[in-house]
Amino acid sequence: MIYVVLALGLMFFGLGFLLNEQNAKYLLSGYNTMSEAEQAQFPLQAYLKKFNRFHKIFGAVFIAIGAALYAFQPYWLGYHLGITPIVAYLLFFLSTKETVGQNKTSIWVGVGVLVATLVGIVGLFIWSDSPNTLEWSERTLRIDGPYGTEISLDDLTGLSLLDELPEIKLRTHGISTERVAKGKFKAASGDSYLLLIDLPAEQILVLERRSGPTVLLSLKDVDERLWYERLQEATGR
């Protein structure tokens, strides 16, 4: 994850050198959709000065915070990736409102969108960090908690134990930090997975099913081998 932090930080830093008065009419969101009369009245030079300065400072600070967290508390790297940019852009938005002469309605709409996004992301982190539990009911395995699901034994097409996760290429919906990986993911092979993983994962229970993505499960306080043997006995596999 530290490589994602570095790449994102360098991208923020690079944005501080990208925009200028010549290419703003093509690259600066909002400004590039204004009429010529509106662009003539827009304080472009003053805005670009703040825009470029903000991104240079923020890019460097973002990398520095990420490096410190990686060294001392890597668990928080995921939070840093998801939350810090929103807080920074919220502050930038508020600091430039006088420069661009926004009306009060547009200011509060923009602030509201950023705050709502921030609350949503924080909520997703907290929810995803809550524990999953397993319950056995007749011929159904019920997984409660974040991204929980129910798996009928009649729906199982495969059952196995792994010592390590397959190579994951893409997260399509969910969250991954130094502590958890939960949600819908795609492997480098193209296979779709529902990950319910508390890290570090020692053994991973693989539940292949007909009606949904394969479930990869490794949870704290759950004995994956015991559940594997129990499911083997119940399904005759």
Short mmCIF file of C-alpha atoms in Angstrom, two decimals:
data_model
loop_
_atom_site.label_atom_id
_atom_site.label_comp_id
_atom_site.label_asym_id
_atom_site.label_seq_id
_atom_site.Cartn_x
_atom_site.Cartn_y
_atom_site.Cartn_z
CA MET A 1 0.00 0.00 0.00
CA ILE A 2 2.93 2.36 0.54
CA TYR A 3 3.51 2.29 -3.23
CA VAL A 4 -0.04 3.55 -3.79
CA VAL A 5 0.63 6.35 -1.30
CA LEU A 6 3.86 7.30 -3.09
CA ALA A 7 2.22 7.22 -6.53
CA LEU A 8 -0.73 9.31 -5.36
CA GLY A 9 1.54 11.78 -3.56
CA LEU A 10 3.68 12.22 -6.67
CA MET A 11 0.54 12.75 -8.72
CA PHE A 12 -0.63 15.51 -6.34
CA PHE A 13 2.84 17.06 -6.41
CA GLY A 14 2.96 16.89 -10.22
CA LEU A 15 -0.36 18.70 -10.48
CA GLY A 16 1.41 21.69 -8.97
CA PHE A 17 3.46 22.00 -12.16
CA LEU A 18 0.85 20.93 -14.70
CA LEU A 19 -1.51 23.89 -15.00
CA ASN A 20 -0.62 27.29 -16.41
CA GLU A 21 -2.44 30.16 -18.08
CA GLN A 22 -1.95 28.63 -21.53
CA ASN A 23 -3.44 25.18 -20.88
CA ALA A 24 -6.01 26.07 -18.19
CA LYS A 25 -8.73 26.54 -20.82
CA TYR A 26 -8.30 22.87 -21.68
CA LEU A 27 -7.39 21.27 -18.33
CA LEU A 28 -8.90 23.29 -15.48
CA SER A 29 -12.26 21.79 -14.56
CA GLY A 30 -15.02 24.39 -14.45
CA TYR A 31 -12.93 27.05 -16.13
CA ASN A 32 -12.78 25.04 -19.35
CA THR A 33 -16.59 25.10 -19.62
CA MET A 34 -16.96 28.86 -19.09
CA SER A 35 -17.80 31.23 -21.90
CA GLU A 36 -15.06 33.58 -23.10
CA ALA A 37 -16.72 36.45 -21.21
CA GLU A 38 -16.76 34.42 -17.97
CA GLN A 39 -13.14 33.36 -18.45
CA ALA A 40 -12.14 37.00 -18.95
CA GLN A 41 -13.61 37.87 -15.54
CA PHE A 42 -12.19 34.85 -13.75
CA PRO A 43 -9.04 35.63 -11.63
CA LEU A 44 -7.07 32.86 -13.32
CA GLN A 45 -3.58 34.01 -12.36
CA ALA A 46 -4.40 34.31 -8.65
CA TYR A 47 -6.26 30.98 -8.65
CA LEU A 48 -3.44 29.11 -10.42
CA LYS A 49 -0.94 30.49 -7.91
CA LYS A 50 -2.98 29.00 -5.05
CA PHE A 51 -3.75 25.80 -6.98
CA ASN A 52 -0.12 25.06 -7.81
CA ARG A 53 1.17 25.97 -4.35
CA PHE A 54 -1.46 23.80 -2.67
CA HIS A 55 -0.66 20.73 -4.76
CA LYS A 56 3.11 21.01 -4.33
CA ILE A 57 2.79 21.30 -0.54
CA PHE A 58 0.04 18.71 -0.25
CA GLY A 59 1.87 16.18 -2.42
CA ALA A 60 4.98 16.42 -0.24
CA VAL A 61 2.99 16.31 3.02
CA PHE A 62 0.89 13.38 1.79
CA ILE A 63 4.03 11.33 1.07
CA ALA A 64 5.65 12.34 4.38
CA ILE A 65 2.59 11.32 6.41
CA GLY A 66 2.32 8.05 4.46
CA ALA A 67 6.00 7.23 5.08
CA ALA A 68 5.64 7.95 8.81
CA LEU A 69 2.56 5.75 9.07
CA TYR A 70 4.25 2.96 7.11
CA ALA A 71 7.17 3.05 9.54
CA PHE A 72 5.25 3.30 12.79
CA GLN A 73 1.56 2.39 12.27
CA PRO A 74 0.86 0.86 8.83
CA TYR A 75 -2.71 0.01 9.83
CA TRP A 76 -3.63 3.68 9.32
CA LEU A 77 -2.35 3.84 5.73
CA GLY A 78 -5.74 2.92 4.32
CA TYR A 79 -7.40 5.68 6.32
CA HIS A 80 -4.75 8.11 5.12
CA LEU A 81 -5.43 7.19 1.49
CA GLY A 82 -9.17 7.58 1.80
CA ILE A 83 -9.56 10.52 4.16
CA THR A 84 -6.59 12.89 3.89
CA PRO A 85 -7.22 13.99 0.26
CA ILE A 86 -10.85 14.84 1.00
CA VAL A 87 -9.95 16.90 4.06
CA ALA A 88 -7.19 18.67 2.10
CA TYR A 89 -9.47 19.52 -0.83
CA LEU A 90 -12.17 20.71 1.54
CA LEU A 91 -9.69 23.15 3.06
CA PHE A 92 -8.47 24.19 -0.41
CA PHE A 93 -12.05 24.76 -1.56
CA LEU A 94 -12.75 27.01 1.43
CA SER A 95 -9.45 28.88 1.04
CA THR A 96 -10.15 29.77 -2.61
CA LYS A 97 -13.81 30.77 -2.32
CA GLU A 98 -12.94 34.47 -2.09
CA THR A 99 -10.51 34.26 -5.00
CA VAL A 100 -12.98 32.76 -7.43
CA GLY A 101 -15.92 34.80 -6.17
CA GLN A 102 -18.32 31.90 -5.64
CA ASN A 103 -21.80 32.66 -4.37
CA LYS A 104 -22.89 31.34 -0.99
CA THR A 105 -25.10 28.63 -2.47
CA SER A 106 -22.34 27.07 -4.56
CA ILE A 107 -19.93 27.27 -1.61
CA TRP A 108 -22.22 25.37 0.73
CA VAL A 109 -23.20 22.85 -1.94
CA GLY A 110 -19.52 22.10 -2.56
CA VAL A 111 -18.75 21.89 1.16
CA GLY A 112 -21.79 19.66 1.68
CA VAL A 113 -20.69 17.23 -1.05
CA LEU A 114 -17.16 16.95 0.35
CA VAL A 115 -18.37 16.53 3.93
CA ALA A 116 -20.91 13.89 2.87
CA THR A 117 -18.17 12.03 0.98
CA LEU A 118 -15.89 12.22 4.01
CA VAL A 119 -18.59 10.90 6.34
CA GLY A 120 -19.35 8.09 3.89
CA ILE A 121 -15.71 7.00 3.65
CA VAL A 122 -15.16 7.14 7.42
CA GLY A 123 -18.36 5.13 7.88
CA LEU A 124 -17.17 2.56 5.34
CA PHE A 125 -13.87 2.15 7.17
CA ILE A 126 -15.58 1.72 10.54
CA TRP A 127 -18.17 -0.71 9.14
CA SER A 128 -15.57 -2.77 7.27
CA ASP A 129 -13.44 -2.99 10.41
CA SER A 130 -16.26 -4.57 12.41
CA PRO A 131 -16.00 -8.36 12.85
CA ASN A 132 -17.62 -11.03 10.70
CA THR A 133 -19.15 -14.10 12.33
CA LEU A 134 -20.06 -17.54 11.03
CA GLU A 135 -23.25 -19.43 11.86
CA TRP A 136 -24.39 -22.88 10.82
CA SER A 137 -28.11 -23.41 10.19
CA GLU A 138 -29.30 -26.70 8.71
CA ARG A 139 -27.59 -26.78 5.28
CA THR A 140 -26.69 -23.09 5.12
CA LEU A 141 -23.52 -21.31 6.15
CA ARG A 142 -24.37 -17.76 7.20
CA ILE A 143 -21.66 -15.09 7.33
CA ASP A 144 -22.78 -11.98 9.21
CA GLY A 145 -21.04 -8.60 9.27
CA PRO A 146 -19.46 -6.49 6.50
CA TYR A 147 -20.16 -7.99 3.06
CA GLY A 148 -21.82 -10.94 4.75
CA THR A 149 -23.57 -13.60 2.70
CA GLU A 150 -25.41 -16.90 2.96
CA ILE A 151 -24.11 -20.02 1.22
CA SER A 152 -26.28 -23.07 0.74
CA LEU A 153 -24.35 -26.33 0.78
CA ASP A 154 -26.27 -27.31 -2.35
CA ASP A 155 -24.81 -24.23 -4.05
CA LEU A 156 -21.18 -25.17 -3.25
CA THR A 157 -19.16 -26.40 -6.22
CA GLY A 158 -15.72 -26.42 -4.62
CA LEU A 159 -14.04 -26.34 -1.23
CA SER A 160 -10.37 -25.90 -0.38
CA LEU A 161 -7.78 -24.33 1.93
CA LEU A 162 -5.03 -21.95 0.80
CA ASP A 163 -1.91 -20.77 2.60
CA GLU A 164 -1.90 -17.42 0.81
CA LEU A 165 -4.21 -15.18 -1.19
CA PRO A 166 -4.31 -15.41 -4.99
CA GLU A 167 -2.79 -12.42 -6.78
CA ILE A 168 -5.41 -9.67 -6.64
CA LYS A 169 -5.54 -7.20 -9.52
CA LEU A 170 -8.50 -4.95 -8.78
CA ARG A 171 -10.90 -3.99 -5.99
CA THR A 172 -14.31 -3.37 -7.56
CA HIS A 173 -16.15 -2.58 -4.32
CA GLY A 174 -14.93 -2.74 -0.77
CA ILE A 175 -11.95 -1.78 1.32
CA SER A 176 -8.38 -2.95 1.80
CA THR A 177 -6.01 -1.77 4.51
CA GLU A 178 -3.09 -3.28 6.40
CA ARG A 179 -5.69 -4.87 8.66
CA VAL A 180 -8.57 -6.06 6.48
CA ALA A 181 -9.50 -6.88 2.89
CA LYS A 182 -13.25 -7.07 2.48
CA GLY A 183 -15.51 -6.69 -0.53
CA LYS A 184 -15.54 -7.63 -4.20
CA PHE A 185 -12.18 -8.12 -5.91
CA LYS A 186 -10.82 -9.44 -9.19
CA ALA A 187 -7.77 -11.66 -9.42
CA ALA A 188 -5.01 -11.35 -12.02
CA SER A 189 -6.51 -14.49 -13.58
CA GLY A 190 -9.82 -12.67 -14.12
CA ASP A 191 -11.71 -14.63 -11.46
CA SER A 192 -14.10 -12.69 -9.21
CA TYR A 193 -13.83 -13.07 -5.43
CA LEU A 194 -15.71 -11.97 -2.36
CA LEU A 195 -12.96 -11.39 0.19
CA LEU A 196 -13.66 -11.58 3.91
CA ILE A 197 -10.12 -11.38 5.19
CA ASP A 198 -8.66 -10.22 8.50
CA LEU A 199 -4.94 -9.67 8.01
CA PRO A 200 -2.51 -11.29 8.38
CA ALA A 201 -4.24 -14.38 6.98
CA GLU A 202 -2.65 -17.71 7.93
CA GLN A 203 -5.11 -20.02 6.17
CA ILE A 204 -7.86 -19.08 3.72
CA LEU A 205 -11.05 -21.05 3.32
CA VAL A 206 -12.16 -21.10 -0.34
CA LEU A 207 -15.87 -21.54 -0.99
CA GLU A 208 -16.72 -21.86 -4.68
CA ARG A 209 -20.41 -21.48 -5.53
CA ARG A 210 -22.71 -21.45 -8.53
CA SER A 211 -24.72 -18.32 -7.76
CA GLY A 212 -22.03 -15.81 -6.87
CA PRO A 213 -18.32 -15.06 -6.70
CA THR A 214 -16.00 -17.44 -4.89
CA VAL A 215 -15.68 -16.54 -1.20
CA LEU A 216 -12.19 -16.32 0.30
CA LEU A 217 -12.51 -16.31 4.07
CA SER A 218 -9.93 -15.87 6.83
CA LEU A 219 -11.26 -14.26 9.98
CA LYS A 220 -9.88 -13.53 13.39
CA ASP A 221 -11.17 -15.97 16.02
CA VAL A 222 -12.31 -18.41 13.29
CA ASP A 223 -10.59 -21.76 12.77
CA GLU A 224 -10.68 -22.09 8.97
CA ARG A 225 -9.40 -25.68 9.03
CA LEU A 226 -12.13 -26.72 11.45
CA TRP A 227 -14.79 -25.19 9.21
CA TYR A 228 -13.17 -26.79 6.16
CA GLU A 229 -13.36 -30.23 7.77
CA ARG A 230 -16.92 -29.61 8.93
CA LEU A 231 -18.03 -28.56 5.46
CA GLN A 232 -16.19 -31.49 3.90
CA GLU A 233 -18.13 -33.88 6.12
CA ALA A 234 -21.46 -32.14 5.45
CA THR A 235 -21.01 -32.10 1.66
CA GLY A 236 -19.15 -35.36 1.25
CA ARG A 237 -16.32 -33.62 -0.63
#
